[in-house]
XYZ file of N, CA and C in Angstrom:
591
model
N 0.844 -1.185 0.000
C 0.000 0.000 0.000
C 0.890 1.249 0.000
N 0.548 2.203 -0.812
C 1.322 3.444 -0.932
C 1.009 4.393 0.218
N 2.046 5.134 0.627
C 1.877 6.180 1.635
C 2.535 7.455 1.135
N 2.046 8.580 1.619
C 2.588 9.884 1.237
C 2.886 10.672 2.504
N 4.123 11.155 2.606
C 4.538 11.966 3.750
C 5.195 13.241 3.252
N 4.964 14.328 3.958
C 5.652 15.583 3.661
C 6.974 15.575 4.417
N 8.073 15.799 3.690
C 9.393 15.875 4.320
C 9.714 17.292 4.764
N 9.482 18.255 3.888
C 9.640 19.668 4.244
C 8.448 20.424 3.674
N 7.879 21.290 4.478
C 6.712 22.061 4.059
C 7.136 23.318 3.314
N 6.422 23.626 2.260
C 6.675 24.845 1.513
C 5.955 26.029 2.121
N 6.297 27.195 1.622
C 5.628 28.417 2.059
C 5.777 29.467 0.976
N 4.944 30.479 1.054
C 5.024 31.605 0.122
C 4.851 32.897 0.903
N 5.633 33.881 0.542
C 5.522 35.219 1.112
C 5.268 36.191 -0.025
N 4.248 36.993 0.112
C 3.936 38.010 -0.881
C 3.922 39.366 -0.187
N 4.721 40.294 -0.692
C 4.779 41.636 -0.120
C 4.691 42.651 -1.249
N 4.665 43.925 -0.890
C 4.662 44.967 -1.910
C 6.011 45.052 -2.633
N 7.008 44.327 -2.136
C 8.327 44.330 -2.763
C 8.597 43.070 -3.578
N 7.625 42.181 -3.649
C 7.796 40.971 -4.440
C 7.346 39.734 -3.694
N 7.629 38.602 -4.294
C 7.208 37.315 -3.743
C 8.411 36.405 -3.574
N 8.272 35.447 -2.656
C 9.327 34.482 -2.400
C 8.686 33.234 -1.830
N 9.186 32.075 -2.215
C 8.631 30.850 -1.664
C 9.577 29.680 -1.781
N 9.283 28.645 -1.013
C 10.000 27.372 -1.054
C 8.990 26.271 -1.329
N 9.450 25.231 -2.000
C 8.569 24.123 -2.346
C 8.367 23.163 -1.183
N 7.293 22.412 -1.266
C 7.072 21.261 -0.399
C 7.781 20.076 -1.037
N 8.399 19.255 -0.220
C 9.052 18.038 -0.705
C 8.349 16.856 -0.069
N 7.879 15.939 -0.898
C 7.067 14.825 -0.414
C 7.723 13.491 -0.733
N 7.493 12.526 0.144
C 7.996 11.170 -0.038
C 6.816 10.240 -0.260
N 6.795 9.606 -1.409
C 5.773 8.627 -1.761
C 6.426 7.250 -1.675
N 5.902 6.416 -0.804
C 6.436 5.057 -0.660
C 5.395 4.072 -1.165
N 5.788 3.263 -2.146
C 4.850 2.339 -2.777
C 4.971 0.917 -2.254
N 5.901 0.677 -1.371
C 6.168 -0.680 -0.910
C 7.434 -1.213 -1.546
N 7.613 -0.912 -2.834
C 8.833 -1.338 -3.524
C 9.696 -0.167 -3.981
N 9.176 1.058 -3.889
C 9.926 2.238 -4.324
C 9.758 3.393 -3.338
N 10.857 4.090 -3.110
C 10.838 5.355 -2.383
C 10.964 6.462 -3.417
N 9.925 7.277 -3.542
C 9.866 8.310 -4.574
C 9.823 9.677 -3.902
N 10.803 10.509 -4.225
C 10.847 11.876 -3.715
C 10.275 12.803 -4.773
N 9.304 13.609 -4.390
C 8.709 14.562 -5.320
C 9.232 15.943 -4.955
N 10.053 16.469 -5.833
C 10.789 17.730 -5.692
C 11.837 17.613 -4.584
N 12.993 18.224 -4.829
C 14.125 18.087 -3.906
C 14.391 19.343 -3.093
N 13.798 20.459 -3.482
C 13.943 21.687 -2.713
C 15.194 22.480 -3.036
N 15.325 23.650 -2.403
C 16.480 24.519 -2.630
C 17.681 24.060 -1.801
N 18.862 24.392 -2.266
C 20.081 23.960 -1.578
C 20.148 24.470 -0.142
N 19.556 25.604 0.140
C 19.596 26.145 1.504
C 18.835 25.284 2.509
N 18.000 24.368 2.012
C 17.235 23.505 2.918
C 17.784 22.079 2.987
N 19.004 21.871 2.505
C 19.590 20.527 2.558
C 19.576 19.933 3.963
N 19.979 20.687 4.980
C 19.959 20.093 6.329
C 18.570 19.605 6.744
N 17.535 20.325 6.351
C 16.164 19.924 6.685
C 15.772 18.646 5.947
N 16.189 18.546 4.685
C 15.887 17.358 3.893
C 16.613 16.143 4.460
N 17.903 16.299 4.776
C 18.651 15.202 5.409
C 17.973 14.748 6.701
N 17.601 15.702 7.541
C 16.969 15.376 8.818
C 15.639 14.653 8.602
N 14.848 15.132 7.661
C 13.552 14.498 7.395
C 13.734 13.063 6.908
N 14.708 12.840 6.036
C 14.978 11.476 5.571
C 15.449 10.597 6.727
N 16.337 11.126 7.547
C 16.834 10.377 8.707
C 15.689 10.005 9.643
N 14.763 10.923 9.839
C 13.602 10.644 10.697
C 12.719 9.541 10.135
N 12.821 9.293 8.830
C 12.069 8.209 8.184
C 12.944 6.955 8.044
N 14.115 6.978 8.687
C 15.098 5.883 8.613
C 15.585 5.655 7.189
N 15.784 6.752 6.452
C 16.256 6.689 5.070
C 17.486 7.566 4.897
N 18.252 7.262 3.850
C 19.343 8.126 3.407
C 19.063 8.521 1.967
N 19.889 9.384 1.420
C 19.708 9.775 0.016
C 19.849 8.569 -0.908
N 20.652 7.576 -0.520
C 20.822 6.371 -1.343
C 19.579 5.494 -1.372
N 18.666 5.693 -0.435
C 17.441 4.893 -0.385
C 16.347 5.416 -1.309
N 16.567 6.578 -1.904
C 15.570 7.141 -2.820
C 15.786 6.529 -4.200
N 14.756 5.854 -4.705
C 14.837 5.175 -6.000
C 14.526 6.103 -7.162
N 13.570 7.001 -6.950
C 13.081 7.867 -8.025
C 12.900 9.275 -7.472
N 13.353 10.262 -8.230
C 13.080 11.670 -7.944
C 12.196 12.180 -9.070
N 11.055 12.737 -8.731
C 10.180 13.361 -9.723
C 10.256 14.865 -9.515
N 10.622 15.588 -10.570
C 10.670 17.049 -10.517
C 9.419 17.598 -11.185
N 8.590 18.304 -10.421
C 7.394 18.896 -11.015
C 7.776 19.958 -12.038
N 8.883 20.649 -11.765
C 9.439 21.617 -12.706
C 10.834 21.992 -12.226
N 11.519 22.832 -12.985
C 12.922 23.095 -12.698
C 13.195 24.500 -12.185
N 12.279 25.041 -11.399
C 12.596 26.259 -10.658
C 13.522 25.880 -9.505
N 14.372 26.811 -9.124
C 15.426 26.552 -8.145
C 14.910 25.972 -6.832
N 13.732 26.404 -6.384
C 13.247 25.933 -5.083
C 12.673 24.523 -5.137
N 12.621 23.932 -6.327
C 12.104 22.573 -6.488
C 13.179 21.557 -6.851
N 14.354 22.008 -7.302
C 15.284 21.023 -7.875
C 16.747 21.143 -7.463
N 17.126 22.110 -6.666
C 18.553 22.310 -6.403
C 19.226 21.173 -5.637
N 18.474 20.341 -4.954
C 19.083 19.224 -4.225
C 19.078 17.915 -5.006
N 18.763 17.973 -6.279
C 18.701 16.764 -7.095
C 20.033 16.024 -7.100
N 21.135 16.750 -7.031
C 22.458 16.115 -7.069
C 22.722 15.201 -5.876
N 21.945 15.299 -4.818
C 22.116 14.424 -3.653
C 21.684 12.994 -3.936
N 20.927 12.795 -5.001
C 20.286 11.502 -5.262
C 20.893 10.848 -6.504
N 22.180 10.615 -6.474
C 22.949 10.098 -7.614
C 22.488 8.723 -8.080
N 21.909 7.920 -7.200
C 21.482 6.568 -7.567
C 20.057 6.521 -8.108
N 19.346 7.620 -8.010
C 17.921 7.634 -8.359
C 17.697 7.902 -9.843
N 16.577 7.382 -10.349
C 16.059 7.831 -11.642
C 15.478 9.213 -11.402
N 15.821 10.166 -12.253
C 15.290 11.527 -12.141
C 14.276 11.713 -13.259
N 13.025 11.924 -12.886
C 11.921 11.996 -13.831
C 11.518 13.456 -14.006
N 11.469 13.896 -15.272
C 11.155 15.293 -15.577
C 10.483 15.353 -16.949
N 9.672 16.367 -17.167
C 9.029 16.586 -18.462
C 10.074 17.084 -19.464
N 10.090 16.566 -20.691
C 11.095 17.000 -21.668
C 11.016 18.486 -21.995
N 9.821 19.045 -21.995
C 9.664 20.478 -22.265
C 10.378 21.290 -21.187
N 10.275 20.834 -19.948
C 10.871 21.552 -18.822
C 12.396 21.499 -18.858
N 12.948 20.330 -19.117
C 14.411 20.228 -19.120
C 15.003 20.950 -20.330
N 14.315 20.911 -21.462
C 14.791 21.662 -22.638
C 14.806 23.157 -22.353
N 13.745 23.659 -21.729
C 13.693 25.082 -21.399
C 14.774 25.444 -20.378
N 15.014 24.568 -19.417
C 16.032 24.838 -18.389
C 17.433 24.932 -18.994
N 17.642 24.294 -20.124
C 18.947 24.385 -20.797
C 19.128 25.724 -21.502
N 18.027 26.377 -21.849
C 18.105 27.643 -22.579
C 16.919 28.536 -22.195
N 16.876 28.992 -20.935
C 15.728 29.792 -20.491
C 15.770 31.209 -21.048
N 14.622 31.865 -21.005
C 14.585 33.289 -21.337
C 15.524 34.031 -20.389
N 16.164 35.061 -20.879
C 17.159 35.787 -20.076
C 16.552 36.426 -18.825
N 15.276 36.767 -18.860
C 14.618 37.402 -17.719
C 14.137 36.400 -16.676
N 14.185 35.105 -16.981
C 13.622 34.076 -16.106
C 14.654 33.629 -15.073
N 14.685 34.312 -13.940
C 15.659 34.018 -12.893
C 15.224 32.878 -11.977
N 14.020 32.367 -12.161
C 13.540 31.284 -11.305
C 14.106 29.925 -11.712
N 14.532 29.793 -12.975
C 15.113 28.531 -13.432
C 16.451 28.334 -12.732
N 16.671 27.141 -12.221
C 17.908 26.834 -11.497
C 19.074 26.766 -12.475
N 19.928 27.767 -12.416
C 21.072 27.843 -13.321
C 21.950 26.604 -13.179
N 22.277 26.008 -14.303
C 23.195 24.879 -14.322
C 22.596 23.533 -13.985
N 21.341 23.470 -13.553
C 20.757 22.190 -13.144
C 20.624 21.221 -14.312
N 20.193 21.703 -15.454
C 20.038 20.809 -16.602
C 21.382 20.208 -16.992
N 22.448 21.008 -16.934
C 23.779 20.488 -17.255
C 24.239 19.480 -16.210
N 24.031 19.766 -14.938
C 24.414 18.839 -13.882
C 23.688 17.508 -14.034
N 22.444 17.560 -14.464
C 21.646 16.346 -14.584
C 22.070 15.471 -15.763
N 22.916 15.975 -16.647
C 23.409 15.149 -17.761
C 24.141 13.907 -17.256
N 24.701 13.985 -16.066
C 25.450 12.868 -15.491
C 24.589 11.982 -14.600
N 23.290 12.192 -14.633
C 22.375 11.408 -13.807
C 21.475 10.563 -14.705
N 20.722 9.665 -14.087
C 19.799 8.797 -14.822
C 18.484 9.540 -15.040
N 18.460 10.404 -16.043
C 17.282 11.226 -16.317
C 16.339 10.464 -17.240
N 15.070 10.498 -16.888
C 14.021 9.876 -17.692
C 12.976 10.938 -17.993
N 12.740 11.199 -19.269
C 11.726 12.189 -19.625
C 10.380 11.485 -19.761
N 9.352 12.133 -19.223
C 8.004 11.568 -19.222
C 7.002 12.629 -19.644
N 5.865 12.164 -20.122
C 4.810 13.054 -20.596
C 3.462 12.602 -20.053
N 2.441 13.312 -20.432
C 1.065 13.076 -19.995
C 0.706 11.593 -19.997
N 0.241 11.105 -18.848
C -0.257 9.746 -18.740
C 0.790 8.672 -18.535
N 2.075 9.017 -18.622
C 3.117 8.007 -18.423
C 3.067 7.472 -16.996
N 3.310 6.184 -16.869
C 3.353 5.531 -15.571
C 4.793 5.503 -15.076
N 5.003 5.990 -13.866
C 6.331 5.970 -13.250
C 6.569 4.596 -12.636
N 5.662 4.160 -11.799
C 5.565 2.799 -11.267
C 4.072 2.523 -11.140
N 3.697 1.286 -10.889
C 2.274 0.968 -10.748
C 1.614 1.905 -9.747
N 0.516 2.536 -10.176
C -0.247 3.419 -9.308
C 0.255 4.847 -9.234
N 1.296 5.179 -10.008
C 1.858 6.534 -10.001
C 2.016 6.996 -11.445
N 1.256 8.038 -11.825
C 1.290 8.538 -13.199
C 1.536 10.041 -13.239
N 1.845 10.508 -14.443
C 2.165 11.917 -14.681
C 0.958 12.624 -15.278
N 0.721 13.831 -14.811
C -0.319 14.702 -15.348
C 0.361 16.009 -15.745
N 0.369 16.331 -17.035
C 0.975 17.591 -17.468
C 0.081 18.744 -17.032
N 0.685 19.711 -16.330
C -0.066 20.837 -15.774
C 0.687 22.145 -16.025
N 0.829 22.530 -17.289
C 1.567 23.758 -17.601
C 0.815 25.006 -17.143
N 1.549 26.080 -17.092
C 0.992 27.376 -16.695
C 1.967 28.081 -15.785
N 2.252 27.464 -14.641
C 3.288 28.010 -13.759
C 4.610 28.036 -14.522
N 4.926 26.936 -15.176
C 6.023 26.870 -16.147
C 5.507 26.142 -17.378
N 6.285 26.205 -18.431
C 5.878 25.601 -19.704
C 5.746 24.078 -19.610
N 6.634 23.440 -18.858
C 6.628 21.983 -18.780
C 6.285 21.433 -17.407
N 5.557 22.198 -16.603
C 5.183 21.745 -15.258
C 4.367 20.467 -15.346
N 4.625 19.561 -14.419
C 3.811 18.350 -14.334
C 3.492 18.056 -12.879
N 2.380 17.384 -12.691
C 1.939 16.957 -11.372
C 1.959 15.439 -11.334
N 1.784 14.898 -10.148
C 1.847 13.454 -9.950
C 0.507 12.982 -9.407
N -0.029 11.932 -10.012
C -1.238 11.276 -9.508
C -0.822 9.944 -8.906
N -1.160 9.738 -7.644
C -0.807 8.495 -6.965
C -2.062 7.860 -6.388
N -2.196 6.567 -6.599
C -3.318 5.850 -6.005
C -2.926 5.461 -4.580
N -3.634 6.034 -3.620
C -3.374 5.765 -2.205
C -4.702 5.418 -1.547
N -4.777 4.239 -0.983
C -6.010 3.763 -0.338
C -7.215 3.863 -1.271
N -7.020 3.527 -2.545
C -8.110 3.507 -3.507
C -8.540 4.861 -4.034
N -7.817 5.917 -3.688
C -8.157 7.261 -4.161
C -7.011 7.836 -4.974
N -7.341 8.697 -5.942
C -6.324 9.412 -6.705
C -5.905 10.650 -5.929
N -4.675 10.636 -5.452
C -4.126 11.755 -4.697
C -3.218 12.541 -5.630
N -3.414 13.847 -5.656
C -2.659 14.731 -6.539
C -1.550 15.418 -5.765
N -0.337 15.336 -6.287
C 0.781 16.122 -5.777
C 1.066 17.123 -6.885
N 0.662 18.376 -6.676
C 0.526 19.342 -7.765
C 1.691 20.298 -7.939
N 2.669 20.274 -7.052
C 3.747 21.253 -7.178
C 3.187 22.661 -7.139
N 3.675 23.516 -8.025
C 3.211 24.905 -8.051
C 2.028 25.136 -8.986
N 1.483 24.077 -9.578
C 0.286 24.240 -10.405
C -0.941 24.511 -9.538
N -0.879 24.078 -8.279
C -1.948 24.332 -7.315
C -1.288 24.546 -5.948
N -0.707 25.725 -5.737
C 0.110 25.939 -4.543
C -0.667 26.090 -3.236
N -1.945 26.380 -3.321
C -2.753 26.535 -2.110
C -4.219 26.346 -2.459
N -5.055 26.195 -1.429
C -6.457 25.827 -1.637
C -7.257 26.866 -2.410
N -6.889 28.122 -2.341
C -7.604 29.159 -3.073
C -7.528 28.998 -4.579
N -6.571 28.206 -5.042
C -6.429 27.953 -6.477
C -7.704 27.353 -7.050
N -8.344 26.461 -6.304
C -9.549 25.792 -6.795
C -10.689 26.789 -6.943
N -10.937 27.610 -5.937
C -12.058 28.551 -6.003
C -11.824 29.649 -7.042
N -10.574 30.078 -7.207
C -10.258 31.097 -8.221
C -10.183 30.497 -9.621
N -9.875 29.198 -9.691
C -9.682 28.546 -10.980
C -8.322 28.832 -11.583
N -7.431 29.390 -10.785
C -6.109 29.765 -11.291
C -5.162 29.960 -10.099
N -3.903 29.538 -10.231
C -2.952 29.787 -9.138
C -2.512 31.246 -9.123
N -1.988 31.678 -7.999
C -1.524 33.066 -7.881
C -0.129 33.265 -8.477
N 0.566 32.186 -8.794
C 1.988 32.255 -9.126
C 2.291 31.807 -10.559
N 1.717 32.473 -11.528
C 1.895 32.073 -12.926
C 3.143 32.735 -13.496
N 4.059 31.919 -13.979
C 5.272 32.427 -14.606
C 5.209 32.299 -16.121
N 4.341 31.419 -16.630
C 4.388 31.128 -18.055
C 3.143 31.575 -18.811
N 1.988 30.970 -18.534
C 0.808 31.222 -19.359
C -0.473 31.088 -18.536
N -1.272 32.144 -18.513
C -2.493 32.182 -17.712
C -3.535 31.184 -18.209
N -3.739 31.099 -19.511
C -4.738 30.168 -20.050
C -4.355 28.725 -19.756
N -3.075 28.389 -19.927
C -2.614 27.036 -19.594
C -2.825 26.741 -18.114
N -2.532 27.720 -17.267
C -2.681 27.524 -15.820
C -4.137 27.238 -15.458
N -5.066 27.984 -16.056
C -6.493 27.770 -15.794
C -6.921 26.377 -16.263
N -6.518 25.988 -17.467
C -6.861 24.660 -17.990
C -6.270 23.559 -17.108
N -5.077 23.788 -16.585
C -4.447 22.794 -15.707
C -5.219 22.625 -14.408
N -5.730 23.722 -13.849
C -6.528 23.624 -12.621
C -7.777 22.790 -12.889
N -8.450 23.045 -14.000
C -9.640 22.259 -14.339
C -9.294 20.780 -14.485
N -8.175 20.487 -15.138
C -7.741 19.101 -15.327
C -7.443 18.438 -13.982
N -6.757 19.151 -13.092
C -6.406 18.576 -11.789
C -7.644 18.286 -10.953
N -8.595 19.208 -10.957
C -9.827 19.011 -10.193
C -10.590 17.800 -10.726
N -10.617 17.634 -12.043
C -11.348 16.523 -12.651
C -10.669 15.169 -12.424
N -9.363 15.173 -12.202
C -8.633 13.908 -12.165
C -8.346 13.372 -10.766
N -8.675 14.137 -9.736
C -8.298 13.703 -8.395
C -9.332 14.150 -7.373
N -9.059 13.818 -6.136
C -9.954 14.183 -5.038
C -9.474 15.474 -4.400
N -9.529 16.563 -5.149
C -9.059 17.861 -4.655
C -10.072 18.417 -3.677
């Protein structure tokens, strides 16, 4: 039976001077695989290590890393998981190799660093392992993807920044769109239809 645990909680701060946030990092255990969804920013490495230790795990125990997208707060610790398959949308990794010059949220150098890792590109509907599939949810970024996991007979959505907080559902759109508003709205509708949001 699959279980889902939060290793580090994300947060967002919005002020008149701008916005700042950190991602949530989740551990999905399927019985045969330990799957980390997003690795977080490098400044939170000690928290990630501690959370794994509290689960009696090390970085070597993670079989699969799924990156919802390649913004710095979601992927900077990917290098800690050298033995893992790293799963990412091809659109996202291609963009990370050559981002727009104004896009400072993309983690500089991550796509190049990942060339030496076991990267697997996946798209809409691909199965990662039994009961875990990919849902493309662009809008926040061009190649953002979410994860659908069957847990206790229900489809549980791990949405990354495509649905960063509960108000996203009532508004029909997330507050943090970096790429495309129409895509973001369509992604919210898709996520609501596909899971128990």
